[in-house]
PDB file of C-alpha atoms in Angstrom:
ATOM      1  CA  MET A 264      -4.476  -2.110  11.029  1.00  0.00           C
ATOM      2  CA  GLU A 265      -3.591  -1.738   7.381  1.00  0.00           C
ATOM      3  CA  VAL A 266      -1.101  -0.053   5.068  1.00  0.00           C
ATOM      4  CA  GLN A 267      -1.902   0.913   1.472  1.00  0.00           C
ATOM      5  CA  GLY A 268       0.588   1.839  -1.195  1.00  0.00           C
ATOM      6  CA  LYS A 269       2.800   0.637  -3.993  1.00  0.00           C
ATOM      7  CA  ILE A 270       5.228  -2.277  -3.614  1.00  0.00           C
ATOM      8  CA  LYS A 271       8.792  -0.953  -3.726  1.00  0.00           C
ATOM      9  CA  MET A 272      10.641  -4.172  -2.844  1.00  0.00           C
ATOM     10  CA  ILE A 273       9.923  -7.850  -2.201  1.00  0.00           C
ATOM     11  CA  GLY A 274      12.734  -9.753  -0.513  1.00  0.00           C
ATOM     12  CA  GLU A 275      13.621 -13.407  -0.820  1.00  0.00           C
ATOM     13  CA  THR A 276      12.475 -15.848   1.860  1.00  0.00           C
ATOM     14  CA  GLN A 277      15.139 -16.215   4.571  1.00  0.00           C
ATOM     15  CA  THR A 278      15.412 -19.232   6.876  1.00  0.00           C
ATOM     16  CA  PHE A 279      16.932 -18.990  10.362  1.00  0.00           C
ATOM     17  CA  GLY A 280      17.953 -21.481  13.022  1.00  0.00           C
ATOM     18  CA  SER A 281      17.593 -25.232  13.277  1.00  0.00           C
ATOM     19  CA  ASN A 282      13.797 -25.041  13.575  1.00  0.00           C
ATOM     20  CA  GLY A 283      13.508 -23.412  10.119  1.00  0.00           C
ATOM     21  CA  PHE A 284      11.988 -20.043  11.082  1.00  0.00           C
ATOM     22  CA  ARG A 285      11.112 -18.260   7.800  1.00  0.00           C
ATOM     23  CA  LYS A 286      10.876 -14.521   7.156  1.00  0.00           C
ATOM     24  CA  ARG A 287      10.280 -12.416   4.041  1.00  0.00           C
ATOM     25  CA  GLU A 288      10.325  -8.616   3.834  1.00  0.00           C
ATOM     26  CA  LEU A 289       8.153  -6.293   1.778  1.00  0.00           C
ATOM     27  CA  VAL A 290       8.524  -2.510   1.417  1.00  0.00           C
ATOM     28  CA  VAL A 291       5.350  -0.551   0.643  1.00  0.00           C
ATOM     29  CA  THR A 292       5.566   3.137  -0.327  1.00  0.00           C
ATOM     30  CA  THR A 293       2.505   5.061   0.793  1.00  0.00           C
ATOM     31  CA  GLU A 294       0.896   7.517  -1.590  1.00  0.00           C
ATOM     32  CA  GLU A 295       0.416  10.687   0.444  1.00  0.00           C
ATOM     33  CA  GLN A 296       1.917  14.173   0.656  1.00  0.00           C
ATOM     34  CA  TYR A 297       5.020  12.789   2.381  1.00  0.00           C
ATOM     35  CA  PRO A 298       5.365   9.180   1.132  1.00  0.00           C
ATOM     36  CA  GLN A 299       6.658   6.681   3.671  1.00  0.00           C
ATOM     37  CA  HIS A 300       8.597   3.488   2.919  1.00  0.00           C
ATOM     38  CA  ILE A 301       7.121   0.928   5.317  1.00  0.00           C
ATOM     39  CA  LEU A 302       8.980  -2.346   5.915  1.00  0.00           C
ATOM     40  CA  VAL A 303       6.530  -5.196   6.579  1.00  0.00           C
ATOM     41  CA  GLU A 304       7.713  -8.650   7.660  1.00  0.00           C
ATOM     42  CA  PHE A 305       5.848 -11.816   6.721  1.00  0.00           C
ATOM     43  CA  VAL A 306       6.802 -14.882   8.790  1.00  0.00           C
ATOM     44  CA  GLN A 307       6.442 -18.667   8.560  1.00  0.00           C
ATOM     45  CA  ASP A 308       3.592 -19.758   6.241  1.00  0.00           C
ATOM     46  CA  LYS A 309       2.656 -16.101   5.533  1.00  0.00           C
ATOM     47  CA  THR A 310       5.845 -15.706   3.438  1.00  0.00           C
ATOM     48  CA  ASP A 311       4.059 -17.541   0.610  1.00  0.00           C
ATOM     49  CA  LEU A 312       1.421 -14.779   0.408  1.00  0.00           C
ATOM     50  CA  LEU A 313       3.948 -12.600  -1.452  1.00  0.00           C
ATOM     51  CA  ASN A 314       4.470 -15.079  -4.314  1.00  0.00           C
ATOM     52  CA  ASN A 315       1.706 -13.576  -6.477  1.00  0.00           C
ATOM     53  CA  PHE A 316       2.751  -9.933  -6.124  1.00  0.00           C
ATOM     54  CA  GLN A 317       5.351  -7.820  -7.917  1.00  0.00           C
ATOM     55  CA  VAL A 318       7.174  -4.512  -7.580  1.00  0.00           C
ATOM     56  CA  GLY A 319       5.052  -1.539  -8.670  1.00  0.00           C
ATOM     57  CA  GLN A 320       1.737  -3.149  -7.774  1.00  0.00           C
ATOM     58  CA  ASN A 321      -0.769  -1.250  -5.589  1.00  0.00           C
ATOM     59  CA  VAL A 322      -1.671  -3.249  -2.475  1.00  0.00           C
ATOM     60  CA  LYS A 323      -3.427  -3.178   0.858  1.00  0.00           C
ATOM     61  CA  VAL A 324      -1.559  -5.032   3.613  1.00  0.00           C
ATOM     62  CA  ASN A 325      -3.187  -6.011   6.902  1.00  0.00           C
ATOM     63  CA  ILE A 326      -0.634  -5.680   9.685  1.00  0.00           C
ATOM     64  CA  ASN A 327      -0.026  -6.176  13.390  1.00  0.00           C
ATOM     65  CA  LEU A 328       2.470  -4.113  15.377  1.00  0.00           C
ATOM     66  CA  ARG A 329       4.831  -6.263  17.424  1.00  0.00           C
ATOM     67  CA  GLY A 330       7.159  -5.136  20.198  1.00  0.00           C
ATOM     68  CA  ARG A 331       9.688  -6.943  22.327  1.00  0.00           C
ATOM     69  CA  GLU A 332      12.071  -6.261  25.163  1.00  0.00           C
ATOM     70  CA  TRP A 333      15.695  -7.401  25.229  1.00  0.00           C
ATOM     71  CA  VAL A 334      18.336  -7.022  27.947  1.00  0.00           C
ATOM     72  CA  ASN A 335      21.878  -6.815  26.556  1.00  0.00           C
ATOM     73  CA  PRO A 336      24.928  -8.329  28.316  1.00  0.00           C
ATOM     74  CA  GLN A 337      25.612  -4.977  30.022  1.00  0.00           C
ATOM     75  CA  GLY A 338      22.162  -5.133  31.650  1.00  0.00           C
ATOM     76  CA  GLU A 339      20.636  -2.359  29.510  1.00  0.00           C
ATOM     77  CA  THR A 340      17.052  -2.927  28.432  1.00  0.00           C
ATOM     78  CA  LYS A 341      16.297  -2.290  24.757  1.00  0.00           C
ATOM     79  CA  TYR A 342      12.960  -2.294  22.948  1.00  0.00           C
ATOM     80  CA  PHE A 343      12.325  -3.303  19.339  1.00  0.00           C
ATOM     81  CA  ASN A 344       9.252  -2.870  17.162  1.00  0.00           C
ATOM     82  CA  SER A 345       8.263  -4.654  13.981  1.00  0.00           C
ATOM     83  CA  VAL A 346       5.390  -4.473  11.522  1.00  0.00           C
ATOM     84  CA  GLN A 347       4.127  -7.961  10.735  1.00  0.00           C
ATOM     85  CA  GLY A 348       1.881  -8.655   7.748  1.00  0.00           C
ATOM     86  CA  TRP A 349      -0.781 -11.327   7.800  1.00  0.00           C
ATOM     87  CA  ARG A 350      -2.808 -10.603   4.651  1.00  0.00           C
ATOM     88  CA  ILE A 351      -2.169  -8.778   1.366  1.00  0.00           C
ATOM     89  CA  GLU A 352      -4.478  -7.944  -1.518  1.00  0.00           C
ATOM     90  CA  GLY A 353      -4.005  -6.162  -4.811  1.00  0.00           C
ATOM     91  CA  LEU A 354      -5.737  -2.840  -5.455  1.00  0.00           C
ATOM     92  CA  GLN A 355      -6.786  -1.293  -8.730  1.00  0.00           C
ATOM     93  CA  ALA A 356      -4.983   1.939  -9.568  1.00  0.00           C
ATOM     94  CA  ALA A 357      -7.148   5.019  -8.956  1.00  0.00           C
ATOM     95  CA  ALA A 358      -7.446   5.692 -12.690  1.00  0.00           C
ATOM     96  CA  ASP A 359      -8.753   2.156 -13.244  1.00  0.00           C
ATOM     97  CA  ASN A 360     -11.755   2.885 -11.007  1.00  0.00           C
ATOM     98  CA  MET A 361     -12.878   5.865 -13.092  1.00  0.00           C
ATOM     99  CA  PRO A 362     -15.688   5.257 -15.586  1.00  0.00           C
ATOM    100  CA  PRO A 363     -14.663   5.676 -19.225  1.00  0.00           C
ATOM    101  CA  VAL A 364     -15.185   9.123 -20.762  1.00  0.00           C
ATOM    102  CA  ALA A 365     -16.756   9.367 -24.201  1.00  0.00           C
ATOM    103  CA  PRO A 366     -14.594  10.982 -26.898  1.00  0.00           C
ATOM    104  CA  THR A 367     -15.365  14.588 -27.863  1.00  0.00           C
ATOM    105  CA  GLU A 368     -16.708  13.475 -31.239  1.00  0.00           C
ATOM    106  CA  ALA A 369     -19.571  11.675 -29.484  1.00  0.00           C
ATOM    107  CA  PHE A 370     -21.167  14.982 -28.491  1.00  0.00           C
ATOM    108  CA  GLU A 371     -23.146  16.938 -31.083  1.00  0.00           C
ATOM    109  CA  PRO A 372     -22.883  20.747 -31.126  1.00  0.00           C
ATOM    110  CA  ALA A 373     -25.945  22.631 -29.890  1.00  0.00           C
ATOM    111  CA  THR A 374     -28.081  23.983 -32.751  1.00  0.00           C
ATOM    112  CA  ASN A 375     -30.930  25.578 -30.813  1.00  0.00           C
ATOM    113  CA  LEU A 376     -29.051  28.632 -29.513  1.00  0.00           C
ATOM    114  CA  ASN A 377     -30.995  31.884 -29.352  1.00  0.00           C
ATOM    115  CA  GLU A 378     -28.786  34.977 -29.033  1.00  0.00           C
ATOM    116  CA  GLU A 379     -31.711  36.994 -27.672  1.00  0.00           C
ATOM    117  CA  ASP A 380     -32.140  34.799 -24.582  1.00  0.00           C
ATOM    118  CA  HIS A 381     -31.015  36.689 -21.482  1.00  0.00           C
ATOM    119  CA  ASP A 382     -28.037  35.177 -19.686  1.00  0.00           C
ATOM    120  CA  ASP A 383     -27.829  36.352 -16.084  1.00  0.00           C
ATOM    121  CA  LEU A 384     -24.435  34.816 -15.340  1.00  0.00           C
ATOM    122  CA  PRO A 385     -21.843  37.474 -14.399  1.00  0.00           C
ATOM    123  CA  PHE A 386     -19.093  35.981 -16.550  1.00  0.00           C
TER     124      PHE A 386
END
């Protein structure tokens, strides 16, 4: 699966526990009618993938959905989901993909107009 959008936030790398588990969070805002702010977690060696990216950059993030079950001390079962990133790449902005348009001065006015030619367009 993948998420595309603009980077809203890149968190610092956090380290947990005695075994040095590392996690870093990224928020991507999708560009659609109702933009969504998607939190993506990068863990362990994948946290370094975010070093070359910055807020405001358009990206495509490859993700996996993760889910886990937890039973609290009262015996109630709870479920948690997370979105885990495993690859990220920069995207060109949509305007950057458009071919350049020549300035108006580059076009010469038509000189071979004949007013007597019949124009069958209704407008």
